[in-house]
mmCIF file of C-alpha atoms and ligand atoms in Angstrom:
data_model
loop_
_atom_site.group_PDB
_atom_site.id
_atom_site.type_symbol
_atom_site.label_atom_id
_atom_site.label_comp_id
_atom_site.label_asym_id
_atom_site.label_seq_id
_atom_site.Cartn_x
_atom_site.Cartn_y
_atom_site.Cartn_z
ATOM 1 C CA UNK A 28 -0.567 3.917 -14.212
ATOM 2 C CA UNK A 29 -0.428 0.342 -13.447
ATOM 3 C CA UNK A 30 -0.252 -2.136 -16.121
ATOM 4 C CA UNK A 31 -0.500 -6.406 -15.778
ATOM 5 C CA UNK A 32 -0.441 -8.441 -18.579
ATOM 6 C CA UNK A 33 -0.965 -12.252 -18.793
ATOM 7 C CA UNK A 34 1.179 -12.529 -15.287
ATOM 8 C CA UNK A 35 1.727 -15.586 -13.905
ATOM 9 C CA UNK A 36 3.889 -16.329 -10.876
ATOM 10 C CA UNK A 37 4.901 -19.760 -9.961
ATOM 11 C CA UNK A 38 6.636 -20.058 -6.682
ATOM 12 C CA UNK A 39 9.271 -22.912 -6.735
ATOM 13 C CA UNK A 40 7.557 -25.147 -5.026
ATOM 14 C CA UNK A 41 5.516 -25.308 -8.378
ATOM 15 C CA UNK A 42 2.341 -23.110 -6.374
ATOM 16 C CA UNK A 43 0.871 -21.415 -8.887
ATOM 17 C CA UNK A 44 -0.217 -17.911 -7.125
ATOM 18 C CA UNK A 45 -1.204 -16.245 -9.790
ATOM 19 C CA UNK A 46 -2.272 -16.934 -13.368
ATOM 20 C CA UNK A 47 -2.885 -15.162 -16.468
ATOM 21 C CA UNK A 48 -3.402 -11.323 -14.625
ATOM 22 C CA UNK A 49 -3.974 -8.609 -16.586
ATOM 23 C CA UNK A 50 -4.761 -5.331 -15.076
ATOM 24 C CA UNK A 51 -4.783 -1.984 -15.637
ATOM 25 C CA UNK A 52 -5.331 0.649 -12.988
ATOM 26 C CA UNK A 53 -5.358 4.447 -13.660
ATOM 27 C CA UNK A 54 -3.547 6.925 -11.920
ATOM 28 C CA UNK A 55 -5.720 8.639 -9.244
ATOM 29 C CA UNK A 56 -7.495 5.678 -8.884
ATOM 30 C CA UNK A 57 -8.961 4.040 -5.591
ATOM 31 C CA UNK A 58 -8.579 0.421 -6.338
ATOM 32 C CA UNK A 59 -9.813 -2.703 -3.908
ATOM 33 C CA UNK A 60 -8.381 -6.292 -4.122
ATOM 34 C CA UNK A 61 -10.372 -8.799 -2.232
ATOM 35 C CA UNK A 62 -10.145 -12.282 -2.094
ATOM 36 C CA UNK A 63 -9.866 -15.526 0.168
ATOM 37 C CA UNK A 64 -6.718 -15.741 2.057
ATOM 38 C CA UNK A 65 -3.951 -17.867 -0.471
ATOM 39 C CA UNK A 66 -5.650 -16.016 -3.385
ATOM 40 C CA UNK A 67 -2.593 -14.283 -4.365
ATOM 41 C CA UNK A 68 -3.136 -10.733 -2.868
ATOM 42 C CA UNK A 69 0.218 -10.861 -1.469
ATOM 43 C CA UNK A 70 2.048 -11.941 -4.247
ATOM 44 C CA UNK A 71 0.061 -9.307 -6.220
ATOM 45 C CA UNK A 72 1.995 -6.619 -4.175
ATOM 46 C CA UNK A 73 5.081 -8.389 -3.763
ATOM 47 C CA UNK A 74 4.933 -7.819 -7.438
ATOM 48 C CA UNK A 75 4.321 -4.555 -7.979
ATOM 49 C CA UNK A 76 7.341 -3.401 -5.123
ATOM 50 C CA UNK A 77 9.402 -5.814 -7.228
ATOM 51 C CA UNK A 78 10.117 -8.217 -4.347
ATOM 52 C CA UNK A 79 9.169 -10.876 -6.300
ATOM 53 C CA UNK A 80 9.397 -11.764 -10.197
ATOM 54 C CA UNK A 81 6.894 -13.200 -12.607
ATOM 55 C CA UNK A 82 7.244 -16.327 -13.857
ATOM 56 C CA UNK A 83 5.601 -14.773 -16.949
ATOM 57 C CA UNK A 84 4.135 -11.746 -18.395
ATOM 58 C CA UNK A 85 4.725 -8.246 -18.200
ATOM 59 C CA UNK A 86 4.783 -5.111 -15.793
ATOM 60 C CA UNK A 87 5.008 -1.743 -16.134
ATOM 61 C CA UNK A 88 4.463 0.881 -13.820
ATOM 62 C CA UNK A 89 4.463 4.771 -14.523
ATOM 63 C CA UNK A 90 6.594 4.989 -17.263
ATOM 64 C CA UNK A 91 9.012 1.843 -15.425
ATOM 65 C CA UNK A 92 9.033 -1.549 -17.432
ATOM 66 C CA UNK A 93 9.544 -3.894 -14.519
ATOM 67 C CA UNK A 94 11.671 -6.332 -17.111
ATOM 68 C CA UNK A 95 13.979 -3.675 -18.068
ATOM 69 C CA UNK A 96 14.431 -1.883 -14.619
ATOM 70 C CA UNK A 97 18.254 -2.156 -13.744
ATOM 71 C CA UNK A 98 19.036 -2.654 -9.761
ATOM 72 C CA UNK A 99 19.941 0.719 -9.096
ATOM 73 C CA UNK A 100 16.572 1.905 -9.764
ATOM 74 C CA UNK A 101 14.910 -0.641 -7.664
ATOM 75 C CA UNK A 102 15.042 1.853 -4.767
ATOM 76 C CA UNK A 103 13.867 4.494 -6.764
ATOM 77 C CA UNK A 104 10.505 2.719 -7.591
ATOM 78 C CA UNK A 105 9.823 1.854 -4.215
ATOM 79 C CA UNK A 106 9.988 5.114 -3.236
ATOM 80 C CA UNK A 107 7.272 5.855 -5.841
ATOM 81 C CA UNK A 108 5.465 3.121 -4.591
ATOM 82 C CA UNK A 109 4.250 3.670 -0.776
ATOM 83 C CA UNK A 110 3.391 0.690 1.310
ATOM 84 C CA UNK A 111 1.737 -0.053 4.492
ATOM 85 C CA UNK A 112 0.405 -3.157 6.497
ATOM 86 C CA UNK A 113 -1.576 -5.070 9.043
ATOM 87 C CA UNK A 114 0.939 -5.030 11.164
ATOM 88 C CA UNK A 115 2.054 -1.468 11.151
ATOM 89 C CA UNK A 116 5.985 -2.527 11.290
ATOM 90 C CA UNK A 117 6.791 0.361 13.263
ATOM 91 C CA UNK A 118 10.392 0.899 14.624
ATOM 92 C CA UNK A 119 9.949 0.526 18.348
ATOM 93 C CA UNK A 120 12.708 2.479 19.801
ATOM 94 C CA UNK A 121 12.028 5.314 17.567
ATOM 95 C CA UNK A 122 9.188 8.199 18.410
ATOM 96 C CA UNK A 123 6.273 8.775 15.926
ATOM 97 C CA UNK A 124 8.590 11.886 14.303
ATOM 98 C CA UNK A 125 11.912 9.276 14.010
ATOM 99 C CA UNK A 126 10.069 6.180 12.701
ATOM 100 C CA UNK A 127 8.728 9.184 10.035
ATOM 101 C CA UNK A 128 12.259 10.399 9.666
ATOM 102 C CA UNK A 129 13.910 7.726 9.092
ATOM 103 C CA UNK A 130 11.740 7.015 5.707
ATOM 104 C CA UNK A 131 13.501 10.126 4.516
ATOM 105 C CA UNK A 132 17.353 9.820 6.164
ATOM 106 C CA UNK A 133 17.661 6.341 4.371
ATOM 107 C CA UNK A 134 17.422 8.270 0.713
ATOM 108 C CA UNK A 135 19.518 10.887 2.042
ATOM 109 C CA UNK A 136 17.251 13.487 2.494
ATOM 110 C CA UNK A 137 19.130 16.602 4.585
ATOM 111 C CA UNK A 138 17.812 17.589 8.028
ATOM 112 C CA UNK A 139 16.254 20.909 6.897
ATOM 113 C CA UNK A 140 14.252 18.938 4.416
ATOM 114 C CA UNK A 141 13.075 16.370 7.380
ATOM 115 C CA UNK A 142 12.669 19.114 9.652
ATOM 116 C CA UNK A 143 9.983 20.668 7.487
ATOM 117 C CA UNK A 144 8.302 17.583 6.226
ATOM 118 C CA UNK A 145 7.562 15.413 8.895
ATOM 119 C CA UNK A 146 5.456 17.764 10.472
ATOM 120 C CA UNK A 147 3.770 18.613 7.839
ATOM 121 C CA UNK A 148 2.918 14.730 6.970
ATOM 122 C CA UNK A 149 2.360 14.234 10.726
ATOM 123 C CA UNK A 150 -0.583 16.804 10.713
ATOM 124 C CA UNK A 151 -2.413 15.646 7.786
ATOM 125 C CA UNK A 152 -2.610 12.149 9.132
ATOM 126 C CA UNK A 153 -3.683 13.941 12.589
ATOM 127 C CA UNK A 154 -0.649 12.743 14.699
ATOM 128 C CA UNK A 155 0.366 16.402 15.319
ATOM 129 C CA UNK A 156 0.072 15.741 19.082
ATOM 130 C CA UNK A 157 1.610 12.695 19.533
ATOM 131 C CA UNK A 158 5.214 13.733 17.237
ATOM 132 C CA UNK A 159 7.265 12.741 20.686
ATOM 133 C CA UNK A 160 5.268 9.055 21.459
ATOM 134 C CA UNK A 161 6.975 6.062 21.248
ATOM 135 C CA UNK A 162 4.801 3.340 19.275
ATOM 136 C CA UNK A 163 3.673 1.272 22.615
ATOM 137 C CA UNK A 164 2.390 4.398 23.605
ATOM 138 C CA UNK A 165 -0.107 4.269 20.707
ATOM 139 C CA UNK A 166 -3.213 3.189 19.864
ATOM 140 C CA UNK A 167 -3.361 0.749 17.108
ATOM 141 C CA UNK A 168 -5.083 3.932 14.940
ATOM 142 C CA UNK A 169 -2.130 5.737 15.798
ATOM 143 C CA UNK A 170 0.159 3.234 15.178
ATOM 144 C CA UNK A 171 -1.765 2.587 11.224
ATOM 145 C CA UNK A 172 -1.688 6.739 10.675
ATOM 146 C CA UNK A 173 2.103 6.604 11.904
ATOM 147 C CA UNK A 174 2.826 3.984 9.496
ATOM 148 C CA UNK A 175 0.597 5.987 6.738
ATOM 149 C CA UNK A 176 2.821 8.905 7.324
ATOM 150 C CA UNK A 177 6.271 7.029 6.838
ATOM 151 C CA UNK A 178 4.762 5.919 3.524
ATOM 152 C CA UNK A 179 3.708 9.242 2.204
ATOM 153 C CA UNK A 180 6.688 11.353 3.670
ATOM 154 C CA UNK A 181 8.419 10.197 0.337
ATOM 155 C CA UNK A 182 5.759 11.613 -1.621
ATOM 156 C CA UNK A 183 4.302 8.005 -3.708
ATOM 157 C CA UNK A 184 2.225 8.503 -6.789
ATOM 158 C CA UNK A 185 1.212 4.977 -5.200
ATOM 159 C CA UNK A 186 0.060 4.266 -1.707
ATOM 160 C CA UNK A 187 -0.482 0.365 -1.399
ATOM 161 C CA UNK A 188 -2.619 -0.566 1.763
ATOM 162 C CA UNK A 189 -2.400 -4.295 2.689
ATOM 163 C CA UNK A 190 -4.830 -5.131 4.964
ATOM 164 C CA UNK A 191 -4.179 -1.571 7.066
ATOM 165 C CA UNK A 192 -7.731 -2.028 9.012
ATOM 166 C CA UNK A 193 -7.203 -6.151 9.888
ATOM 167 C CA UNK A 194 -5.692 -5.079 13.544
ATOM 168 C CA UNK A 195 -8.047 -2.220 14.302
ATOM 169 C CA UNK A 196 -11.487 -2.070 15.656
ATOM 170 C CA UNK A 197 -14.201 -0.621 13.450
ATOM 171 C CA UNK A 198 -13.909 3.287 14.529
ATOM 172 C CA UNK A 199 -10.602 3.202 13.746
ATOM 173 C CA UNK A 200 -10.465 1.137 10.713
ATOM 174 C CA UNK A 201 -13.025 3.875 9.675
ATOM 175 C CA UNK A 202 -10.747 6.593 10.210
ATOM 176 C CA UNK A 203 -7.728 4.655 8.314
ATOM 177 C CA UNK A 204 -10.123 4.241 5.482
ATOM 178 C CA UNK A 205 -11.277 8.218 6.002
ATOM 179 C CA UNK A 206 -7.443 8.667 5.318
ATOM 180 C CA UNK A 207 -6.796 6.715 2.528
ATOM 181 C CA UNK A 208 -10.107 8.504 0.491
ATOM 182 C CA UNK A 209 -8.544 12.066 1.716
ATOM 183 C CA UNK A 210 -5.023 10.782 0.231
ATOM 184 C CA UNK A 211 -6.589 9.644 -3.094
ATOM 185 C CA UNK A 212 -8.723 12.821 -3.411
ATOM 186 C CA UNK A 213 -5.151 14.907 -2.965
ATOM 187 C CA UNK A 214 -4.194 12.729 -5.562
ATOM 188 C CA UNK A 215 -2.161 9.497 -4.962
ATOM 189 C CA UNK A 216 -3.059 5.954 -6.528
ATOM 190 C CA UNK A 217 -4.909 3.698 -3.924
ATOM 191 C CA UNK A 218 -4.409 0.033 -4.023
ATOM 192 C CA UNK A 219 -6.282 -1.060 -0.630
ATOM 193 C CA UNK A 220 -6.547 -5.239 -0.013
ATOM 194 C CA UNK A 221 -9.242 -5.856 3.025
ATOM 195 C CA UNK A 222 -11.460 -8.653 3.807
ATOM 196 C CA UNK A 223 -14.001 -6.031 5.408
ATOM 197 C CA UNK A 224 -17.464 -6.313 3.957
ATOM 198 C CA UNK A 225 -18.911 -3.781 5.177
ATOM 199 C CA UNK A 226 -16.022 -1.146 4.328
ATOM 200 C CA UNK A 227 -15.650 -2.562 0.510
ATOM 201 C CA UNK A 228 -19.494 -2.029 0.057
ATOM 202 C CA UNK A 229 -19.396 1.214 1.929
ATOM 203 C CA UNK A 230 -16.716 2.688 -0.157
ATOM 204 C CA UNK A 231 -18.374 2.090 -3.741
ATOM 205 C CA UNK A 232 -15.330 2.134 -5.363
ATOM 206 C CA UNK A 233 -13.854 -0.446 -8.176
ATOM 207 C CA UNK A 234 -13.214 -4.044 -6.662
ATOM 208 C CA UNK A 235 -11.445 -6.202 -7.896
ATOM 209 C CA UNK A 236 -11.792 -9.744 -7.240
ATOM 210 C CA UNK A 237 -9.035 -12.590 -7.012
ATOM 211 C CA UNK A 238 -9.853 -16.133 -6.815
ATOM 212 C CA UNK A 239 -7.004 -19.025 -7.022
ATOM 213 C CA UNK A 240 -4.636 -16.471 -8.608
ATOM 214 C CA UNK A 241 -7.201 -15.212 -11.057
ATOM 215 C CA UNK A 242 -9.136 -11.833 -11.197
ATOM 216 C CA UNK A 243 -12.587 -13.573 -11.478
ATOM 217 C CA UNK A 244 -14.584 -9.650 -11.188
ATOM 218 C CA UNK A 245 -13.949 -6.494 -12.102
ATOM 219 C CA UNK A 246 -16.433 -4.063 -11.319
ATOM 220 C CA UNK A 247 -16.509 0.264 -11.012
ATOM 221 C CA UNK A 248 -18.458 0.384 -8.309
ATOM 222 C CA UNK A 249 -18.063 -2.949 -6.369
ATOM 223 C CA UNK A 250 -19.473 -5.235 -3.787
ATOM 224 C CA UNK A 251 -17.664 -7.659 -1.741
ATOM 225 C CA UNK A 252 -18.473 -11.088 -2.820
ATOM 226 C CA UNK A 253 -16.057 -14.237 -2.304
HETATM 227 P P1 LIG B 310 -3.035 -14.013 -0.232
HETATM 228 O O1 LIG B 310 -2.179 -12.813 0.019
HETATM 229 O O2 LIG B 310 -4.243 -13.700 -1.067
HETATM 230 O O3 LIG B 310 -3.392 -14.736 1.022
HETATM 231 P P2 LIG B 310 -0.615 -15.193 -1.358
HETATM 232 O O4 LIG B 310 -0.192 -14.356 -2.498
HETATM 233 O O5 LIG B 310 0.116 -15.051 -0.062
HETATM 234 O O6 LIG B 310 -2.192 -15.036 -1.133
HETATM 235 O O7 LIG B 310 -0.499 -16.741 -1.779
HETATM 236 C C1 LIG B 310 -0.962 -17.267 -3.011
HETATM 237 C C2 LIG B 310 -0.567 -18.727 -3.075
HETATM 238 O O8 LIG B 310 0.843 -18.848 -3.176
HETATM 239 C C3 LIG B 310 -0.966 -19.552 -1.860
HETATM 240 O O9 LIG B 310 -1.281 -20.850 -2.302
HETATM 241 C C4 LIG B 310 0.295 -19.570 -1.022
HETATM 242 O O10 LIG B 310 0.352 -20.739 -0.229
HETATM 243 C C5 LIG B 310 1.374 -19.581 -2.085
HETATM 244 N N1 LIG B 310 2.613 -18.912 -1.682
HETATM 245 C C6 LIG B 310 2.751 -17.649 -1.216
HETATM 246 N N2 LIG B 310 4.043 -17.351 -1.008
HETATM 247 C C7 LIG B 310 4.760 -18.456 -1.340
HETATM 248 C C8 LIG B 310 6.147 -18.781 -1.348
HETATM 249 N N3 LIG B 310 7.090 -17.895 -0.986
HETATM 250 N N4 LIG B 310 6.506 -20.036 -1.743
HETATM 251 C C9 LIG B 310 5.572 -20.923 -2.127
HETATM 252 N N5 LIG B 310 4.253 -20.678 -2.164
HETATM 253 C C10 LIG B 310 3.838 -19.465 -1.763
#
């Protein structure tokens, strides 16, 4: 569960980004944000991986309140939290397997434990074959399910999904969206921010809508409207 209430953030620059949010998303749930671009999206999810603080209000997520949370458990909830973006942020040097990996060797998982994992993540984002490629040798799909993989390696109740189809072209954006539907049905939290039309109407799933740092629609089964 994911639970706003009256937050506000104001940057210190006085920028309001967002004002008065309440929210309340349900676990299992396949949740769109849209809105123009300085709407607040971002800060949204900077919130909810607690890089960022509210000016006001209150957060709490599973069973975390984000005023009480001490720093040591700051890694904890972003591991419970999954997170992937436009632009895929992808270790270069590393293979497809490493980049994977490495989501698991910096919470100390053991080698045994990585060993069995990764592939197993790898193949149900369908990057069986490509375990040994290094991310220029990828397709920007491929680089998307790579970083999809790294997120979900750590097993999230929460897979947030900024913008994962702005770099791709519109097969593969399908596919990423594909994905993120078979992850939700298996039974992770979807928070997915696009500016796609097409895809939020396609997808008839809630929507909500941000305008000037407030959620101006709401709606089950939603359209994309700015
Ligand atoms: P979006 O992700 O929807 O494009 P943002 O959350 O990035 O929107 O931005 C919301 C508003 O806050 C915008 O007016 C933006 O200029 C401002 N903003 C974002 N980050 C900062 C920051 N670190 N300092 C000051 N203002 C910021």
């Amino acid at each position: 569960m994911i639970l706003l209430d009256r937050v506000s953030v104001m940057y210190p620059n006085k920028t309001v980004a967002l004002s008065g949010v309440s929210l309340h998303i349900n676990p299992k749930e396949f949740v769109t944000i849209v809105g123009a671009s300085g709407a607040g999206k971002s800060t949204l999810i900077r919130l909810l991986i607690k890089e960022e603080v509210p000016t006001s209000g209150k957060i709490i997520v599973g069973s975390i309140d984000y005023d009480t949370i001490d720093k040591a458990n700051i890694p904890h909830l972003r591991r419970r939290i999954g997170v992937v973006f436009q632009d895929f942020k992808l270790l270069p040097n590393m293979t497809v397997f490493e980049n994977v990996a490495f989501a698991l060797e910096v919470s100390g998982v053991s080698n045994r434990e990585i060993k069995r994992a990764v592939p197993k993540i790898l193949q149900l984002v369908g990057l069986s074959e490509k375990m040994h490629s290094y991310p220029s040798e990828l397709s920007g799909g491929e680089k998307q399910r790579t970083a999809i993989a790294r997120a979900l390696v750590r097993n999230p109740k929460i897979l947030i999904a900024d913008e994962p189809t702005g770099n791709l072209d519109p097969k593969n954006s399908w596919d990423i969206i594909e994905l993120l539907l078979k992850i939700n049905r298996f039974g992770t939290t979807v928070l997915l921010t696009t500016h796609n039309k097409e895809i939020v109407d396609a997808l008839k799933k809630r929507v909500v809508t941000i305008n000037r740092g407030r959620i101006i629609k709401d709606e089950k089964i939603g359209k994309y409207s700015l």
